[in-house]
mmCIF file of C-alpha atoms in Angstrom:
data_model
loop_
_atom_site.group_PDB
_atom_site.id
_atom_site.type_symbol
_atom_site.label_atom_id
_atom_site.label_comp_id
_atom_site.label_asym_id
_atom_site.label_seq_id
_atom_site.Cartn_x
_atom_site.Cartn_y
_atom_site.Cartn_z
ATOM 1 C CA MET A 45 28.245 -2.737 16.575
ATOM 2 C CA SER A 46 29.081 -3.392 13.195
ATOM 3 C CA LYS A 47 28.289 -4.875 10.044
ATOM 4 C CA ILE A 48 29.602 -8.626 8.205
ATOM 5 C CA LEU A 49 29.189 -9.331 4.992
ATOM 6 C CA PHE A 50 27.662 -12.799 3.922
ATOM 7 C CA VAL A 51 28.498 -13.811 0.702
ATOM 8 C CA VAL A 52 26.149 -16.973 -0.958
ATOM 9 C CA THR A 53 25.967 -18.345 -4.504
ATOM 10 C CA GLY A 54 23.150 -17.490 -6.145
ATOM 11 C CA VAL A 55 23.274 -20.694 -8.128
ATOM 12 C CA ASP A 56 20.771 -23.540 -7.530
ATOM 13 C CA HIS A 57 22.669 -26.521 -9.591
ATOM 14 C CA TRP A 58 26.223 -27.335 -9.869
ATOM 15 C CA THR A 59 27.253 -28.806 -12.866
ATOM 16 C CA LEU A 60 28.862 -32.274 -13.104
ATOM 17 C CA ALA A 61 32.177 -33.372 -15.545
ATOM 18 C CA ASP A 62 29.362 -34.905 -18.016
ATOM 19 C CA GLY A 63 26.977 -31.893 -18.347
ATOM 20 C CA THR A 64 24.347 -33.524 -15.761
ATOM 21 C CA ARG A 65 22.925 -30.444 -12.988
ATOM 22 C CA HIS A 66 22.996 -31.589 -9.220
ATOM 23 C CA PRO A 67 21.131 -30.472 -7.457
ATOM 24 C CA THR A 68 22.829 -27.419 -4.874
ATOM 25 C CA GLY A 69 22.623 -24.315 -2.814
ATOM 26 C CA PHE A 70 24.456 -22.757 -0.097
ATOM 27 C CA TRP A 71 24.728 -25.786 2.743
ATOM 28 C CA ALA A 72 22.728 -24.632 5.883
ATOM 29 C CA GLU A 73 24.643 -25.172 9.087
ATOM 30 C CA GLU A 74 27.388 -22.545 7.755
ATOM 31 C CA ALA A 75 25.100 -20.134 7.356
ATOM 32 C CA VAL A 76 23.222 -20.137 10.131
ATOM 33 C CA ALA A 77 25.407 -21.513 12.955
ATOM 34 C CA PRO A 78 28.091 -18.506 11.383
ATOM 35 C CA TYR A 79 24.393 -16.537 11.653
ATOM 36 C CA GLU A 80 23.523 -17.465 15.068
ATOM 37 C CA ALA A 81 26.942 -16.880 16.711
ATOM 38 C CA PHE A 82 27.356 -13.181 14.969
ATOM 39 C CA LYS A 83 23.544 -12.034 16.001
ATOM 40 C CA ALA A 84 24.307 -12.840 19.700
ATOM 41 C CA ALA A 85 27.858 -11.562 19.786
ATOM 42 C CA GLY A 86 25.399 -7.987 18.351
ATOM 43 C CA HIS A 87 26.641 -7.690 14.466
ATOM 44 C CA GLU A 88 24.671 -6.540 11.462
ATOM 45 C CA ILE A 89 24.572 -8.704 8.743
ATOM 46 C CA VAL A 90 24.055 -8.741 5.171
ATOM 47 C CA VAL A 91 23.728 -11.113 2.223
ATOM 48 C CA ALA A 92 25.482 -10.862 -0.941
ATOM 49 C CA THR A 93 24.933 -12.760 -4.251
ATOM 50 C CA PRO A 94 25.525 -12.284 -7.563
ATOM 51 C CA GLY A 95 22.316 -10.727 -9.787
ATOM 52 C CA GLY A 96 20.760 -10.333 -5.560
ATOM 53 C CA VAL A 97 18.781 -14.116 -6.607
ATOM 54 C CA VAL A 98 17.601 -14.981 -3.454
ATOM 55 C CA PRO A 99 19.708 -17.587 -1.698
ATOM 56 C CA THR A 100 18.704 -21.507 -2.415
ATOM 57 C CA VAL A 101 19.686 -23.290 0.408
ATOM 58 C CA ASP A 102 20.580 -26.927 -0.831
ATOM 59 C CA LYS A 103 17.620 -29.279 0.514
ATOM 60 C CA GLY A 104 20.716 -31.870 1.563
ATOM 61 C CA SER A 105 21.755 -29.705 4.194
ATOM 62 C CA LEU A 106 17.861 -29.873 5.628
ATOM 63 C CA ALA A 107 18.346 -33.954 6.016
ATOM 64 C CA PRO A 108 17.949 -35.354 9.602
ATOM 65 C CA GLU A 109 21.302 -37.181 9.169
ATOM 66 C CA VAL A 110 23.316 -34.512 8.526
ATOM 67 C CA ASN A 111 21.381 -33.027 11.308
ATOM 68 C CA GLY A 112 21.810 -35.275 14.103
ATOM 69 C CA GLY A 113 18.178 -36.175 13.956
ATOM 70 C CA GLN A 114 14.566 -35.157 13.373
ATOM 71 C CA GLU A 115 14.339 -32.537 15.995
ATOM 72 C CA GLY A 116 18.360 -31.036 14.518
ATOM 73 C CA ALA A 117 16.743 -31.506 11.217
ATOM 74 C CA ASP A 118 13.756 -29.219 12.461
ATOM 75 C CA LYS A 119 15.252 -26.589 14.341
ATOM 76 C CA ILE A 120 18.163 -25.836 11.486
ATOM 77 C CA ALA A 121 14.836 -25.596 8.738
ATOM 78 C CA ASN A 122 13.218 -23.310 11.181
ATOM 79 C CA THR A 123 16.303 -21.160 12.146
ATOM 80 C CA LEU A 124 16.256 -20.568 8.200
ATOM 81 C CA ALA A 125 13.030 -19.673 7.594
ATOM 82 C CA SER A 126 13.741 -17.007 10.627
ATOM 83 C CA ILE A 127 16.649 -15.254 8.929
ATOM 84 C CA THR A 128 15.229 -12.068 6.773
ATOM 85 C CA GLU A 129 18.532 -11.403 5.671
ATOM 86 C CA LEU A 130 18.654 -14.476 3.057
ATOM 87 C CA GLN A 131 15.328 -12.612 2.169
ATOM 88 C CA HIS A 132 15.976 -9.827 0.728
ATOM 89 C CA PRO A 133 19.694 -10.295 -0.625
ATOM 90 C CA VAL A 134 21.407 -7.096 -2.262
ATOM 91 C CA ASP A 135 24.061 -7.285 -5.483
ATOM 92 C CA LEU A 136 27.223 -8.272 -4.611
ATOM 93 C CA ALA A 137 28.380 -5.688 -7.497
ATOM 94 C CA ASP A 138 27.134 -2.345 -5.225
ATOM 95 C CA ILE A 139 29.040 -4.143 -2.364
ATOM 96 C CA ASP A 140 31.643 -1.530 -0.822
ATOM 97 C CA LEU A 141 34.059 -3.124 1.525
ATOM 98 C CA ALA A 142 34.398 -0.145 3.763
ATOM 99 C CA ASP A 143 30.771 -0.520 4.686
ATOM 100 C CA TYR A 144 31.819 -4.208 6.890
ATOM 101 C CA ALA A 145 34.281 -4.978 9.530
ATOM 102 C CA ALA A 146 34.215 -8.943 8.782
ATOM 103 C CA VAL A 147 33.892 -10.894 5.791
ATOM 104 C CA PHE A 148 31.972 -14.597 5.197
ATOM 105 C CA TYR A 149 31.702 -16.641 2.689
ATOM 106 C CA PRO A 150 29.199 -20.199 3.459
ATOM 107 C CA GLY A 151 30.067 -23.170 1.333
ATOM 108 C CA GLY A 152 27.270 -25.732 -0.693
ATOM 109 C CA HIS A 153 28.484 -27.101 -3.749
ATOM 110 C CA GLY A 154 27.146 -23.532 -5.242
ATOM 111 C CA PRO A 155 30.330 -21.718 -5.371
ATOM 112 C CA MET A 156 31.541 -24.057 -7.440
ATOM 113 C CA GLU A 157 29.664 -23.208 -10.033
ATOM 114 C CA ASP A 158 29.876 -19.669 -9.719
ATOM 115 C CA LEU A 159 32.063 -18.280 -7.256
ATOM 116 C CA SER A 160 34.829 -19.688 -8.371
ATOM 117 C CA VAL A 161 34.419 -17.822 -12.045
ATOM 118 C CA ASN A 162 32.973 -14.766 -10.351
ATOM 119 C CA ALA A 163 35.125 -11.493 -11.328
ATOM 120 C CA GLY A 164 33.636 -9.306 -9.130
ATOM 121 C CA SER A 165 33.583 -11.644 -6.098
ATOM 122 C CA GLY A 166 36.840 -12.224 -6.478
ATOM 123 C CA LYS A 167 37.852 -8.967 -5.901
ATOM 124 C CA LEU A 168 36.409 -8.624 -3.367
ATOM 125 C CA LEU A 169 37.990 -11.668 -1.332
ATOM 126 C CA THR A 170 41.637 -9.511 -2.789
ATOM 127 C CA LEU A 171 41.159 -6.960 -1.979
ATOM 128 C CA ALA A 172 39.889 -8.160 1.078
ATOM 129 C CA LEU A 173 42.244 -10.185 2.429
ATOM 130 C CA LYS A 174 44.418 -6.629 1.883
ATOM 131 C CA SER A 175 42.727 -5.457 4.526
ATOM 132 C CA GLY A 176 43.396 -7.083 7.493
ATOM 133 C CA LYS A 177 39.903 -7.362 7.930
ATOM 134 C CA PRO A 178 39.080 -10.211 9.738
ATOM 135 C CA LEU A 179 37.757 -13.255 6.138
ATOM 136 C CA GLY A 180 36.349 -16.366 7.094
ATOM 137 C CA VAL A 181 35.628 -18.824 4.337
ATOM 138 C CA VAL A 182 34.487 -21.931 4.695
ATOM 139 C CA CYS A 183 33.774 -25.656 3.102
ATOM 140 C CA HIS A 184 33.329 -25.276 -1.029
ATOM 141 C CA ALA A 185 33.573 -21.766 -0.410
ATOM 142 C CA PRO A 186 36.944 -20.979 -1.034
ATOM 143 C CA ALA A 187 36.368 -21.972 -4.604
ATOM 144 C CA ALA A 188 35.218 -18.227 -4.528
ATOM 145 C CA LEU A 189 39.563 -18.270 -4.344
ATOM 146 C CA LEU A 190 40.249 -19.171 -6.761
ATOM 147 C CA ALA A 191 38.864 -15.755 -8.725
ATOM 148 C CA ALA A 192 40.757 -13.567 -6.360
ATOM 149 C CA THR A 193 43.883 -12.306 -9.503
ATOM 150 C CA LYS A 194 46.192 -9.913 -9.062
ATOM 151 C CA GLU A 195 47.118 -7.637 -11.170
ATOM 152 C CA ASP A 196 49.708 -9.579 -12.067
ATOM 153 C CA GLY A 197 48.170 -12.169 -13.106
ATOM 154 C CA SER A 198 49.266 -14.539 -9.754
ATOM 155 C CA ASN A 199 46.486 -15.110 -7.079
ATOM 156 C CA ALA A 200 45.575 -13.820 -3.792
ATOM 157 C CA PHE A 201 46.068 -16.595 -1.405
ATOM 158 C CA ALA A 202 49.111 -17.447 -3.296
ATOM 159 C CA GLY A 203 51.225 -19.063 -0.256
ATOM 160 C CA TYR A 204 48.345 -18.935 2.932
ATOM 161 C CA ARG A 205 48.001 -21.435 5.406
ATOM 162 C CA LEU A 206 44.208 -22.177 4.913
ATOM 163 C CA THR A 207 41.564 -25.743 4.821
ATOM 164 C CA GLY A 208 38.479 -26.461 2.402
ATOM 165 C CA PHE A 209 36.370 -29.406 1.885
ATOM 166 C CA THR A 210 38.640 -31.836 1.151
ATOM 167 C CA ASN A 211 39.602 -34.594 -1.826
ATOM 168 C CA ALA A 212 38.777 -37.996 0.814
ATOM 169 C CA GLU A 213 35.724 -36.313 1.724
ATOM 170 C CA GLU A 214 34.376 -35.420 -2.219
ATOM 171 C CA THR A 215 34.623 -39.591 -2.931
ATOM 172 C CA GLN A 216 33.005 -39.523 0.581
ATOM 173 C CA ALA A 217 30.641 -38.493 -0.194
ATOM 174 C CA GLY A 218 29.736 -39.757 -3.562
ATOM 175 C CA PHE A 219 31.042 -36.662 -5.834
ATOM 176 C CA ALA A 220 34.904 -37.121 -6.515
ATOM 177 C CA ASP A 221 34.347 -39.506 -9.113
ATOM 178 C CA GLN A 222 31.499 -36.553 -11.282
ATOM 179 C CA ALA A 223 33.021 -33.846 -10.494
ATOM 180 C CA LYS A 224 35.327 -31.610 -12.613
ATOM 181 C CA TRP A 225 37.167 -30.652 -11.011
ATOM 182 C CA LEU A 226 37.574 -30.567 -6.973
ATOM 183 C CA LEU A 227 38.262 -28.028 -4.332
ATOM 184 C CA GLN A 228 41.286 -29.181 -2.319
ATOM 185 C CA ASP A 229 43.659 -29.932 -5.797
ATOM 186 C CA ARG A 230 42.728 -25.656 -7.634
ATOM 187 C CA LEU A 231 43.891 -24.257 -3.718
ATOM 188 C CA ILE A 232 46.928 -26.282 -4.052
ATOM 189 C CA GLU A 233 47.575 -26.090 -7.953
ATOM 190 C CA LEU A 234 47.169 -22.035 -7.154
ATOM 191 C CA GLY A 235 49.393 -21.772 -4.722
ATOM 192 C CA ALA A 236 47.943 -22.134 -1.028
ATOM 193 C CA ASP A 237 49.475 -24.147 1.194
ATOM 194 C CA PHE A 238 46.777 -26.924 2.070
ATOM 195 C CA GLN A 239 46.079 -28.106 5.939
ATOM 196 C CA GLU A 240 43.635 -31.442 5.895
ATOM 197 C CA GLY A 241 42.000 -32.276 8.849
ATOM 198 C CA GLU A 242 40.429 -35.613 10.062
ATOM 199 C CA PRO A 243 37.766 -35.697 6.734
ATOM 200 C CA TRP A 244 34.254 -34.253 9.156
ATOM 201 C CA ALA A 245 35.845 -33.132 11.531
ATOM 202 C CA PRO A 246 36.153 -30.393 12.993
ATOM 203 C CA ASN A 247 39.617 -28.188 10.973
ATOM 204 C CA VAL A 248 39.269 -24.045 11.941
ATOM 205 C CA VAL A 249 43.161 -22.437 10.071
ATOM 206 C CA VAL A 250 44.466 -18.760 11.311
ATOM 207 C CA ASP A 251 46.999 -17.396 8.725
ATOM 208 C CA ARG A 252 46.917 -13.439 9.291
ATOM 209 C CA ASN A 253 43.347 -12.270 9.421
ATOM 210 C CA LEU A 254 41.934 -15.288 6.560
ATOM 211 C CA VAL A 255 40.208 -17.792 8.802
ATOM 212 C CA THR A 256 39.566 -21.454 6.476
ATOM 213 C CA GLY A 257 36.942 -23.823 7.833
ATOM 214 C CA GLN A 258 37.216 -27.127 6.649
ATOM 215 C CA ASN A 259 33.482 -28.774 6.358
ATOM 216 C CA PRO A 260 29.915 -27.743 7.856
ATOM 217 C CA SER A 261 31.258 -28.625 11.219
ATOM 218 C CA SER A 262 33.221 -26.399 10.855
ATOM 219 C CA SER A 263 31.389 -23.329 11.342
ATOM 220 C CA ALA A 264 30.889 -22.723 14.187
ATOM 221 C CA PRO A 265 34.364 -22.858 15.109
ATOM 222 C CA LEU A 266 35.446 -21.189 12.540
ATOM 223 C CA ALA A 267 32.089 -17.814 13.230
ATOM 224 C CA ALA A 268 34.003 -18.479 17.127
ATOM 225 C CA GLU A 269 37.376 -17.403 15.401
ATOM 226 C CA LEU A 270 35.869 -14.198 13.254
ATOM 227 C CA LEU A 271 34.626 -12.807 16.808
ATOM 228 C CA LYS A 272 37.657 -13.223 17.863
ATOM 229 C CA LYS A 273 38.865 -10.885 15.000
ATOM 230 C CA LEU A 274 35.553 -7.797 15.895
ATOM 231 C CA ALA A 275 36.824 -8.436 20.031
#
């Protein structure tokens, strides 16, 4: 079967407006749920990070309260530990889009720190969008779209219907007043047609080959949409 590229944040912190570093990384469910869906469908997964660093999981995403209790937390931690691809990432700079059938970006606050300003990731996103290959981006990972600048200076995703972690969700999570900037605001500023759903409820938006999800609970339905496009 085909190969799917996971582009994952390489940082373990998010710098807040006052300069303090909030520990973060990628969000467990947003990597695990799509990984399981893609593997079950027979696809091969390759993980890429900036510099090829082993990605850090946000410890908060392993807590019982965000996984439906201790049993769910144990299950996601065990699954995460079994994903060997996360322990052996390739350098994002060495990626050739031609080798992959689809591209997927899991979230967590990490992408706000590194992928939002990573030109290599921005170029890959621009190429993936133009190629017509399925491109999935969930929760805070649409921060990476901010770096997808075309030669004329405009953003490649301007005019696209999409979603991502909302201002309302960031407020309820307790970070809105601590952040340097809010994802929903930035996506609207770049010219995207932002589709806001109910806080924490699954919300997947499909526009051409772009599939975006609003929050962690959107990651499994987003993976299902991507698989439809690969069928």
